[in-house]
PDB file of C-alpha atoms and ligand atoms in Angstrom:
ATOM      1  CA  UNK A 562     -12.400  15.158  -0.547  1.00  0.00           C
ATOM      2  CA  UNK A 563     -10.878  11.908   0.174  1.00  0.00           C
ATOM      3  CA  UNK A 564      -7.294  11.169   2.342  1.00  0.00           C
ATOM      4  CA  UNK A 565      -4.703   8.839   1.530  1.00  0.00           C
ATOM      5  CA  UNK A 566      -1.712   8.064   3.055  1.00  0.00           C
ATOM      6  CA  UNK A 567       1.381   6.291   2.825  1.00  0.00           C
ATOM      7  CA  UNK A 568       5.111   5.939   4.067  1.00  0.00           C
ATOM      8  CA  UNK A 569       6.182   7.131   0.567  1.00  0.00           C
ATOM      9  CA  UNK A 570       5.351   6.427  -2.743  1.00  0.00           C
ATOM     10  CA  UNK A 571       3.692   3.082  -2.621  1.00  0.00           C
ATOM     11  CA  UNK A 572       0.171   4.514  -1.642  1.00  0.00           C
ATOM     12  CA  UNK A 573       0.043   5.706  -5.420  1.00  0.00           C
ATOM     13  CA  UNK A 574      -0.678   2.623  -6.271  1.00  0.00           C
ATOM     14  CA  UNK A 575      -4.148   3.211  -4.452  1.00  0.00           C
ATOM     15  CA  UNK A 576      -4.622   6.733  -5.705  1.00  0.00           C
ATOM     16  CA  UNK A 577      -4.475   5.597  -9.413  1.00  0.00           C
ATOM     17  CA  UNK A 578      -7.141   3.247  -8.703  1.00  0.00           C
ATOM     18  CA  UNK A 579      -9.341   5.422  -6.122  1.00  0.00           C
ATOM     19  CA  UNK A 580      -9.096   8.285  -9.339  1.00  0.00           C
ATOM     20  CA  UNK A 581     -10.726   5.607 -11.728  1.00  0.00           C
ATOM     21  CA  UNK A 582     -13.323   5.107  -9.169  1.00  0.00           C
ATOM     22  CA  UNK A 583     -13.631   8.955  -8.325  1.00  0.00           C
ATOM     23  CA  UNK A 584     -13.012  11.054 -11.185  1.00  0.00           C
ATOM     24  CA  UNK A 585     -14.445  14.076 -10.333  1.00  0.00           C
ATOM     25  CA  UNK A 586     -13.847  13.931  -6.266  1.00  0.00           C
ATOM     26  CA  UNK A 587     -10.674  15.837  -4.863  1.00  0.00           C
ATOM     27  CA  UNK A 588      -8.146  13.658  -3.310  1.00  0.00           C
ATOM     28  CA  UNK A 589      -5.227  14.520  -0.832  1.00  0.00           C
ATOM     29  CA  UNK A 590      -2.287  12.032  -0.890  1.00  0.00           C
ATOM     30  CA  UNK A 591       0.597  12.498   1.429  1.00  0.00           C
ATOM     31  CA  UNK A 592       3.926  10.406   1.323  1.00  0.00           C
ATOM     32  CA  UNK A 593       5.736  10.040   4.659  1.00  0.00           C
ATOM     33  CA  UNK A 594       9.299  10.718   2.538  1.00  0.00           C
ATOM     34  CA  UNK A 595      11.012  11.578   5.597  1.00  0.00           C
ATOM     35  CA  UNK A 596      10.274   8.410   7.596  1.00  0.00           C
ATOM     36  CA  UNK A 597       9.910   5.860   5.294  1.00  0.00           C
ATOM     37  CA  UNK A 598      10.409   3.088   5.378  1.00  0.00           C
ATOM     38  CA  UNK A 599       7.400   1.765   8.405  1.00  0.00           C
ATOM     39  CA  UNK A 600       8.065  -1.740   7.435  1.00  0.00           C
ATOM     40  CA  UNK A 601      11.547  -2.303   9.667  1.00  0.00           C
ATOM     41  CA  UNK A 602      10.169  -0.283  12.632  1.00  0.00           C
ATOM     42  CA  UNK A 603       8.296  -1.211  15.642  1.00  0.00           C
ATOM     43  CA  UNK A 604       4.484  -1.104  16.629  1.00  0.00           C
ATOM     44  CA  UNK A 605       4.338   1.368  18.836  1.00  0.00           C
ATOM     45  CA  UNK A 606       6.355   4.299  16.219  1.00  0.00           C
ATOM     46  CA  UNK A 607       4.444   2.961  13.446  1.00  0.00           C
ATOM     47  CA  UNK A 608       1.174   3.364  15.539  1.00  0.00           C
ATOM     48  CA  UNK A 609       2.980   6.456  16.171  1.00  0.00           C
ATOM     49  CA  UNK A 610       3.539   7.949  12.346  1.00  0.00           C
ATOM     50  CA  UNK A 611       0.312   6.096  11.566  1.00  0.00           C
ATOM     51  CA  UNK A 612      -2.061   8.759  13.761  1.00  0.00           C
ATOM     52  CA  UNK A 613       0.271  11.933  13.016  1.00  0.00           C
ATOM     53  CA  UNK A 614      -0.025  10.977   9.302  1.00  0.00           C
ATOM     54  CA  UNK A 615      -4.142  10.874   9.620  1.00  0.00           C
ATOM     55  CA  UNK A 616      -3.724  14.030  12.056  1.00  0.00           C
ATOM     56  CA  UNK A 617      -1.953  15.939   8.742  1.00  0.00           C
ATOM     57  CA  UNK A 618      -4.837  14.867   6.339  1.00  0.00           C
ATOM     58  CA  UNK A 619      -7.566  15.313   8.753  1.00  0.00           C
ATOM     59  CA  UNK A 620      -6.627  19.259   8.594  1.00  0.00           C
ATOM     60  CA  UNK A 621      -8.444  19.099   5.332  1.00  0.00           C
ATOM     61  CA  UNK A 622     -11.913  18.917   4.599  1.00  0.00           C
ATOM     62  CA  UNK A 623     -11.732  15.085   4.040  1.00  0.00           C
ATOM     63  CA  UNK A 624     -14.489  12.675   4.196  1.00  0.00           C
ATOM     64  CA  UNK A 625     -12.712   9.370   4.848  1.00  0.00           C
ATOM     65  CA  UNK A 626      -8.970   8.277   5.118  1.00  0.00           C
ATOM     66  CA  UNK A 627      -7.565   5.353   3.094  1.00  0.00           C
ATOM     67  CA  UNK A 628      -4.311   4.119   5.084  1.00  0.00           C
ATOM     68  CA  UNK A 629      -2.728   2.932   1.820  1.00  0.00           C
ATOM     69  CA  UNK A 630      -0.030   0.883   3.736  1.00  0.00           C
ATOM     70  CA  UNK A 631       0.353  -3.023   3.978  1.00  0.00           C
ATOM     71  CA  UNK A 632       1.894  -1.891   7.148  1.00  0.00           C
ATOM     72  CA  UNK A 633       0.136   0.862   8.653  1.00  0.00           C
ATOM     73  CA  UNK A 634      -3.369  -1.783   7.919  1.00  0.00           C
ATOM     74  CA  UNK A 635      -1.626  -4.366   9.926  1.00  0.00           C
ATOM     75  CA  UNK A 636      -0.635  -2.608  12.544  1.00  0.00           C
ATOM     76  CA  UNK A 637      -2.124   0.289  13.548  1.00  0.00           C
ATOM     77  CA  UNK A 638      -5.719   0.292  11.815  1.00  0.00           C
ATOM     78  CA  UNK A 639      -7.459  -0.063  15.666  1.00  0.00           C
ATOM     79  CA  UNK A 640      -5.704   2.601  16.754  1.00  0.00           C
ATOM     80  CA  UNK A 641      -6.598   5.098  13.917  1.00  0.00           C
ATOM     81  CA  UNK A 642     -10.284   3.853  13.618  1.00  0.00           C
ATOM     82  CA  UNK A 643      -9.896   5.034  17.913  1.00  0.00           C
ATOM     83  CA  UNK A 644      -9.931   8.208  17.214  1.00  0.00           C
ATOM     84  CA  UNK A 645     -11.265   8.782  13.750  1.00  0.00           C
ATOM     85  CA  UNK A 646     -14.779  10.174  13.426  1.00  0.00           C
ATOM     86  CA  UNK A 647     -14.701   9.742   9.883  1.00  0.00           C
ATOM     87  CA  UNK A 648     -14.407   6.400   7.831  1.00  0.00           C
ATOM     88  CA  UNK A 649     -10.957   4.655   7.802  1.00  0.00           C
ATOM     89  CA  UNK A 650     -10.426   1.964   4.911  1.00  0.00           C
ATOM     90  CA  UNK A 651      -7.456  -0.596   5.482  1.00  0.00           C
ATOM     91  CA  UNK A 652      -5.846  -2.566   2.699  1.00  0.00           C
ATOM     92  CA  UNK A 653      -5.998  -6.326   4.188  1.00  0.00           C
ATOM     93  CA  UNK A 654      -9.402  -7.194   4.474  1.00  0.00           C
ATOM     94  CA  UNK A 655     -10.727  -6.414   0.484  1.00  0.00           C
ATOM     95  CA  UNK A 656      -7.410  -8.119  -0.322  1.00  0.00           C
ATOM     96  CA  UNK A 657      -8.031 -11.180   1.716  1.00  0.00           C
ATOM     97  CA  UNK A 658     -11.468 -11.487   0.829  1.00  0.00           C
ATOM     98  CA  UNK A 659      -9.840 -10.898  -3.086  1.00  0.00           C
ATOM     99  CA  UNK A 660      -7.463 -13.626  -2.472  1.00  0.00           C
ATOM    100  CA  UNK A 661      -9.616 -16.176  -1.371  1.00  0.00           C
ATOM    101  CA  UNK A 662     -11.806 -15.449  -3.953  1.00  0.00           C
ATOM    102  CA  UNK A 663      -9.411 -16.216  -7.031  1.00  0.00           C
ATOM    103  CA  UNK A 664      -7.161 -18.776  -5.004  1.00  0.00           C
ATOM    104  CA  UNK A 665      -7.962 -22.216  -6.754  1.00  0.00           C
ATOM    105  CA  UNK A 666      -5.806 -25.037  -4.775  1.00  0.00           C
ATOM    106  CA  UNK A 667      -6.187 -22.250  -1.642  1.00  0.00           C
ATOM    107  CA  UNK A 668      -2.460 -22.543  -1.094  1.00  0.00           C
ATOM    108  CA  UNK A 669      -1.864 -18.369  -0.594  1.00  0.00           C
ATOM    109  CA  UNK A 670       1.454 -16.583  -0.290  1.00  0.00           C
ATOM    110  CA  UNK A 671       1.427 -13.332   1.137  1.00  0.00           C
ATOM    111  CA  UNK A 672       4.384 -10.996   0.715  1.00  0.00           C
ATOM    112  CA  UNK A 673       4.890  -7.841   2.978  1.00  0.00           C
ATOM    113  CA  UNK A 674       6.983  -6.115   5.169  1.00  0.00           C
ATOM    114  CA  UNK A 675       8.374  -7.054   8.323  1.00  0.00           C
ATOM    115  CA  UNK A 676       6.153  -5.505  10.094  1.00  0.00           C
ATOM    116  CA  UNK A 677       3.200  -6.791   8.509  1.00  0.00           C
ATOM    117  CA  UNK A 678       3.943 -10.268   8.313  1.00  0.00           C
ATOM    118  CA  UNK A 679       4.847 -10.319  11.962  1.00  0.00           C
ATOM    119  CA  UNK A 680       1.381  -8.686  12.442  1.00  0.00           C
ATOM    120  CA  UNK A 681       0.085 -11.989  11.085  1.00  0.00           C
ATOM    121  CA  UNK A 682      -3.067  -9.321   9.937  1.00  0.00           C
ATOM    122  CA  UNK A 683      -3.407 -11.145   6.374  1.00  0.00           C
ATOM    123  CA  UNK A 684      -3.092 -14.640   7.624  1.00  0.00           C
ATOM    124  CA  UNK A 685      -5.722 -13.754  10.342  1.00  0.00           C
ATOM    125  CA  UNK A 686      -8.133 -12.252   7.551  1.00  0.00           C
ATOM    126  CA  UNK A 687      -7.770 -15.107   4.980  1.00  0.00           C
ATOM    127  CA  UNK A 688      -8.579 -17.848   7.844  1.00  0.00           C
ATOM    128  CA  UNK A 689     -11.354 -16.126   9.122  1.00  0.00           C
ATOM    129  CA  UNK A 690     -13.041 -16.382   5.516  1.00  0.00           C
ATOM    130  CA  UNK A 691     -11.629 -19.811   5.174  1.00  0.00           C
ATOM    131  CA  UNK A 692      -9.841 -21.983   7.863  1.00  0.00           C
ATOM    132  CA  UNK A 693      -8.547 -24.411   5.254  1.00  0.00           C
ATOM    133  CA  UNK A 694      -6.416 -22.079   3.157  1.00  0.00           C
ATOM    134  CA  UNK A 695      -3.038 -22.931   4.205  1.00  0.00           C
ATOM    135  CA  UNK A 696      -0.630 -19.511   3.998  1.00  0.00           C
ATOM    136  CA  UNK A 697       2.806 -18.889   3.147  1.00  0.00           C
ATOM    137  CA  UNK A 698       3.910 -15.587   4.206  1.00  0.00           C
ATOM    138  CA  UNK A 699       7.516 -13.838   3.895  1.00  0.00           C
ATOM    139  CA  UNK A 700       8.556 -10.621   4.267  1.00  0.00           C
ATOM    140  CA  UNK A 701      10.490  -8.760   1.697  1.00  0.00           C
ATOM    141  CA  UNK A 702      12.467  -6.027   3.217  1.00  0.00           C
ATOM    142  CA  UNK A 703      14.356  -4.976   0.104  1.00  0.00           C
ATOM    143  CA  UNK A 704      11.287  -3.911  -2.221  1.00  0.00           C
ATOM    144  CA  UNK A 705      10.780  -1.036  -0.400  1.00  0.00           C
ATOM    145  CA  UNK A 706      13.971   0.611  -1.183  1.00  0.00           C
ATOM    146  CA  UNK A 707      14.290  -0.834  -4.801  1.00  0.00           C
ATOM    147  CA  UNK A 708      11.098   0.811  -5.222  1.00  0.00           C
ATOM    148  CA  UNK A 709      11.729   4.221  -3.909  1.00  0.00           C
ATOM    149  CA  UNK A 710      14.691   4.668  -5.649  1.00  0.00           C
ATOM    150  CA  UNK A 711      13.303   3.882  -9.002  1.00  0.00           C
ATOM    151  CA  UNK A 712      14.733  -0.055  -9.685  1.00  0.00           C
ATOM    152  CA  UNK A 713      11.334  -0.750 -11.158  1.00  0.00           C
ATOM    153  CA  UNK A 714      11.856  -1.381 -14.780  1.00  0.00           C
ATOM    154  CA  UNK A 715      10.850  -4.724 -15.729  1.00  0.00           C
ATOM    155  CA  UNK A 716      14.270  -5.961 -16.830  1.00  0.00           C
ATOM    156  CA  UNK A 717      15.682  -4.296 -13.518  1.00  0.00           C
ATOM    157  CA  UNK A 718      18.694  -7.039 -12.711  1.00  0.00           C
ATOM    158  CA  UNK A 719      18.736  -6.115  -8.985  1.00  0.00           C
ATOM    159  CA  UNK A 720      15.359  -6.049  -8.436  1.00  0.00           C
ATOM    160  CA  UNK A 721      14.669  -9.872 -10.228  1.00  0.00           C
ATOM    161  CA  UNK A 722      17.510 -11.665  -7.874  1.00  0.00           C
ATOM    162  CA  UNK A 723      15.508 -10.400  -5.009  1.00  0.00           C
ATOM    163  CA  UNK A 724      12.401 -11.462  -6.224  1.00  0.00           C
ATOM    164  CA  UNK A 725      14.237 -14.559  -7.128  1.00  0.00           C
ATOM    165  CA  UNK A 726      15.585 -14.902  -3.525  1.00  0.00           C
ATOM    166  CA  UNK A 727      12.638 -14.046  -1.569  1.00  0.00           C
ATOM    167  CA  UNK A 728      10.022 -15.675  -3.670  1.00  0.00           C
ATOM    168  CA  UNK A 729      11.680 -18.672  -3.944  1.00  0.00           C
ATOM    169  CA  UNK A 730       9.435 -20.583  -0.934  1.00  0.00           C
ATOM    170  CA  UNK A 731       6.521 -19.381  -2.873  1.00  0.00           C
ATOM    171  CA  UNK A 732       7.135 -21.515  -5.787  1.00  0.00           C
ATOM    172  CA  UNK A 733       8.202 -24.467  -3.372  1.00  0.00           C
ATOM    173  CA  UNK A 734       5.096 -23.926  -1.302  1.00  0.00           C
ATOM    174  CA  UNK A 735       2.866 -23.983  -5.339  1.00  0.00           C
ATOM    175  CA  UNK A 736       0.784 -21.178  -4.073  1.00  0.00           C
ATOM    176  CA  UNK A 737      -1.539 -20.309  -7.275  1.00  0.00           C
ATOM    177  CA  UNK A 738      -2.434 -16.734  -5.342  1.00  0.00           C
ATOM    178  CA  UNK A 739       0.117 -14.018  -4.155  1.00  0.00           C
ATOM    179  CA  UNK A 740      -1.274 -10.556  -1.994  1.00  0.00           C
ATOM    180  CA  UNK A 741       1.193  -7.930  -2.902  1.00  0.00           C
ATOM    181  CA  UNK A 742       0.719  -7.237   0.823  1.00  0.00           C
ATOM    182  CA  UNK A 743       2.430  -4.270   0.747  1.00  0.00           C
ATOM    183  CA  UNK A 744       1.399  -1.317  -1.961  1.00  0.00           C
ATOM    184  CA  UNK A 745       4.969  -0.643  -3.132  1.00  0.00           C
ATOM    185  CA  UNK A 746       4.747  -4.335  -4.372  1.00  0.00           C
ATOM    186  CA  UNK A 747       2.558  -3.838  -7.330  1.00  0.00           C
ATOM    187  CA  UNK A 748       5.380  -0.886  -9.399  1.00  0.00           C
ATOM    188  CA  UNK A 749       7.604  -4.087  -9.509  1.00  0.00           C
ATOM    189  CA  UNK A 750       4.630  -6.793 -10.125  1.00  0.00           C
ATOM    190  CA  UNK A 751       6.354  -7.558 -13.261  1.00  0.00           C
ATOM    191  CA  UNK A 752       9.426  -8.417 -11.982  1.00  0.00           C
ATOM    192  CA  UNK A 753       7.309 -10.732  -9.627  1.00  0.00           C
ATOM    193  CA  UNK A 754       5.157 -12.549 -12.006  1.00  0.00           C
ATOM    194  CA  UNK A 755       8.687 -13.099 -13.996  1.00  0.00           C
ATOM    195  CA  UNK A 756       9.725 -15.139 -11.243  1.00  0.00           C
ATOM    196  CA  UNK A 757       5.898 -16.610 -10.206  1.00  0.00           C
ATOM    197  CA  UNK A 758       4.493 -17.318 -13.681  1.00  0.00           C
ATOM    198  CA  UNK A 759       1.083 -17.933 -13.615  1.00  0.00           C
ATOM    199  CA  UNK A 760       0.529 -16.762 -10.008  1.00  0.00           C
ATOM    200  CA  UNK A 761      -2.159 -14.553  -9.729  1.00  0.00           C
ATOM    201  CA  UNK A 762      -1.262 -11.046  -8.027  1.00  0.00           C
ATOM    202  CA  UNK A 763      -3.740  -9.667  -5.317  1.00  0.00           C
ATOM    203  CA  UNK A 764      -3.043  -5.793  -5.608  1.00  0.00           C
ATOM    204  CA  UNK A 765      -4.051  -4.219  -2.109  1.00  0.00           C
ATOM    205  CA  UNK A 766      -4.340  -1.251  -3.299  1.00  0.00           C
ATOM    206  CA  UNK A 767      -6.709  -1.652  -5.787  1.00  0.00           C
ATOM    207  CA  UNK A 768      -8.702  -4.094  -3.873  1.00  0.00           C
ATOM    208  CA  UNK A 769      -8.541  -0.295  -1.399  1.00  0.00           C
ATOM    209  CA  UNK A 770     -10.443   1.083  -3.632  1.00  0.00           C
ATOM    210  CA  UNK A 771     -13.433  -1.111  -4.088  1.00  0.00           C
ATOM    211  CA  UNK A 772     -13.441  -1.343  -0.191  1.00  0.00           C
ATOM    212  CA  UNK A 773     -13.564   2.277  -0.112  1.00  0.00           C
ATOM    213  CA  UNK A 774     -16.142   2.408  -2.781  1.00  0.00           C
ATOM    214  CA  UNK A 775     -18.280  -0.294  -0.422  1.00  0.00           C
ATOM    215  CA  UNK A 776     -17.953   1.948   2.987  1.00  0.00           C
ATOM    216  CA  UNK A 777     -18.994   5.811   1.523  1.00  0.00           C
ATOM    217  CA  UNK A 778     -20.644   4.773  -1.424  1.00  0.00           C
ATOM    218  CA  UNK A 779     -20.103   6.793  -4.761  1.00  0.00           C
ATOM    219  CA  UNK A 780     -18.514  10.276  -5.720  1.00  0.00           C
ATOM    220  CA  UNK A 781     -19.075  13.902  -4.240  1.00  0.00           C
ATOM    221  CA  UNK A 782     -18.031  16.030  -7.701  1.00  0.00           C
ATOM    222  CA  UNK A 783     -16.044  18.718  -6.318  1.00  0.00           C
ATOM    223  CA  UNK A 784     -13.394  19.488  -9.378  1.00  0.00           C
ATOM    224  CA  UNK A 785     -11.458  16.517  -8.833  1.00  0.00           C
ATOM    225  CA  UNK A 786      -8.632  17.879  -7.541  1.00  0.00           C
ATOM    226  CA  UNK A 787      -5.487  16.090  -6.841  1.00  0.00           C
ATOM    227  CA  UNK A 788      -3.139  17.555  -3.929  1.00  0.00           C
ATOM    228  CA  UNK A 789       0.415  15.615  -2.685  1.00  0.00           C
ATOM    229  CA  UNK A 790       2.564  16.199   0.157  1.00  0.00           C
ATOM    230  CA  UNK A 791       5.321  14.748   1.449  1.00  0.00           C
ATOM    231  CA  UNK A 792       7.594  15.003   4.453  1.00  0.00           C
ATOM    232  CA  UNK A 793      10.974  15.433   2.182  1.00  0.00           C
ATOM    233  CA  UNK A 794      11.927  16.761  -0.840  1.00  0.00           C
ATOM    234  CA  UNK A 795       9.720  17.252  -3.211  1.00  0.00           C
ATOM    235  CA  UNK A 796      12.070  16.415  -6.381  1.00  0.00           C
ATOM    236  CA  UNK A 797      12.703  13.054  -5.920  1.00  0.00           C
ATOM    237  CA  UNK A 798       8.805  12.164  -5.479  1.00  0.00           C
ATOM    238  CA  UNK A 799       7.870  14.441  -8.230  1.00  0.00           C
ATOM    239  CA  UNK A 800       9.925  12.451 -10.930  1.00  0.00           C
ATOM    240  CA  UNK A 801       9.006   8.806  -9.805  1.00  0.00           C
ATOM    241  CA  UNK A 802       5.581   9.810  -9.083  1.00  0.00           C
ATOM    242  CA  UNK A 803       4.781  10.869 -12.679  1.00  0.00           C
ATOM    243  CA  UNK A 804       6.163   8.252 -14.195  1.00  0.00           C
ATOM    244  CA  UNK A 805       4.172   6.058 -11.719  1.00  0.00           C
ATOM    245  CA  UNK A 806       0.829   8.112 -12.387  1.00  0.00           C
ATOM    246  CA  UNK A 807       1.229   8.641 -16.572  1.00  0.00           C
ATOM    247  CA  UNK A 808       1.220  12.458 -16.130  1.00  0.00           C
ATOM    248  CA  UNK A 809       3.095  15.246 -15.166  1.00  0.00           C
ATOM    249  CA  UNK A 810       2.821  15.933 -11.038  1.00  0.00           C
ATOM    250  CA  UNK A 811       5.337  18.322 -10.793  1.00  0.00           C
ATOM    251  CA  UNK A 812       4.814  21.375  -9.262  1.00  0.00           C
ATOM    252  CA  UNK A 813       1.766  20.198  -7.567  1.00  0.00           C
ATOM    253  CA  UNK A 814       3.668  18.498  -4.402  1.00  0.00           C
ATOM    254  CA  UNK A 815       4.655  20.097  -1.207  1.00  0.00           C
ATOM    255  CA  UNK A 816       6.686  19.506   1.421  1.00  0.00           C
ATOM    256  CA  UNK A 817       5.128  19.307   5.074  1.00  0.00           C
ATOM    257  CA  UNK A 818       6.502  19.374   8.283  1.00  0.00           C
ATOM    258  CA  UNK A 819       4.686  17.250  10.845  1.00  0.00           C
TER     259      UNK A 819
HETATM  260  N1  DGL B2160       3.848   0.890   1.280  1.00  0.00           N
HETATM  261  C1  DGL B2160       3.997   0.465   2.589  1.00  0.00           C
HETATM  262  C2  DGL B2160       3.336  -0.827   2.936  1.00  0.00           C
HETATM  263  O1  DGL B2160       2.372  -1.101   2.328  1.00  0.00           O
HETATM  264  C3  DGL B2160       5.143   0.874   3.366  1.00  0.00           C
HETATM  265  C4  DGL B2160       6.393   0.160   3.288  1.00  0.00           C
HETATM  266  C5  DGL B2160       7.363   0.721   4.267  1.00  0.00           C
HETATM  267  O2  DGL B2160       7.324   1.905   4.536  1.00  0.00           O
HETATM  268  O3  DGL B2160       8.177  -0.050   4.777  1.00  0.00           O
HETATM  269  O4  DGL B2160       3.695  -1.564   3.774  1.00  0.00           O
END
């Protein structure tokens, strides 16, 4: 069985891909409902959430932890591999290693929370593989909220004019490359390539996946069973989550007290 976490529903975006890539492996997701969002809080409680989060997944069999989170990578991955006696996977280095793969004119943007773009964590990774890309990062505080409560259609008017402010330097910087730094982003990628046509999108948490893949290797079969929690109610996540994941979740989330 494999761990996932994330401060709400953005971690999904890693499960779907982690279930292409292990089909027949159990997989425990939980969504931090109740705290989210990380993004606008400080290190220390998101090193804080970060290690109670693993602490909750770690009481199941698991055989590695995937911190799905843009912010929980760049902020509190040392702290959780600390402690962890079983593999932790990040989302920022497959991404930056992604990124620089596919950037052309190596003019990157990278789009995040606050939290993460203050960690400078993607910046750091793409300049370690190459010191001559030249990065653009902003953070994008709104997403998170637009996502969670469901402004994700692609003709969403509220969600394009803050894509439209925010993504704005992007265009004015030319970058041909964007990493969805954060792994609500890719629900409204869309709305985003709308505003940044012909941008490629980095997807962190696909990119997750195939890190994941790299560090414990192929499938245990176990039944392939697929277990949420969440730290609020249940309703709320159940609805946007099956949209999100193309079939029916509900009944199959809990809620958890940490
Ligand atoms: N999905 C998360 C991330 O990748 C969390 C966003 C938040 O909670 O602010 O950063």
């Amino acid at each position: 069985m494999i761990g996932i976490f994330d401060s709400g529903l953005g971690g999904l975006t890693a499960v779907r891909e982690i279930r292409k890539l292990y089909p027949n492996e159990s997989l425990v997701y939980f969504g931090d409902t109740g705290r989210v969002p990380y993004g606008t809080r400080s290190r220390e409680t998101i090193v804080k959430y970060a290690l109670e989060d693993y602490k909750f997944l770690r009481s199941f069999g698991i055989r590695a932890v995937v911190a799905a989170c843009g912010t929980v990578s760049s902020t509190a991955l040392d702290e959780l591999k600390a402690i962890s006696d079983i593999p932790v996977v990040g989302v920022v280095e497959g991404a930056a290693e992604a990124a620089a793969e596919t950037s052309k004119n190596r003019k990157i943007g990278v789009i995040g929370t606050a939290a993460t773009v203050r960690s400078g964590a993607f910046e750091r990774a793409l300049r370690e593989i190459d010191g001559s890309i030249e990065v653009t990062s902003v953070a994008c505080p709104l997403f998170v909220p637009l996502v969670e409560y469901g402004f994700t259609s692609p003709d969403d008017e509220i969600t394009a004019m803050a894509c439209e402010r925010y993504l704005k330097t992007m265009a004015e910087k030319e970058v041909d490359t964007l990493i969805l730094g954060c792994t609500h982003y890719p629900i409204i990628s869309s709305v985003i390539s709308k505003v940044l046509p012909g941008v490629k999108l980095v997807d962190i948490g696909a990119e997750s996946a195939k890190r994941l893949m790299k560090v414990i290797g192929g499938e245990v079969a176990d039944g392939g069973e697929m277990r949420y929690y969440v730290s609020d109610d249940t309703s709320m996540f159940e609805q946007s989550a099956s949209v999100f994941m193309g079939s029916n979740i509900s009944g199959s989330v809990q809620r958890v007290e940490l």
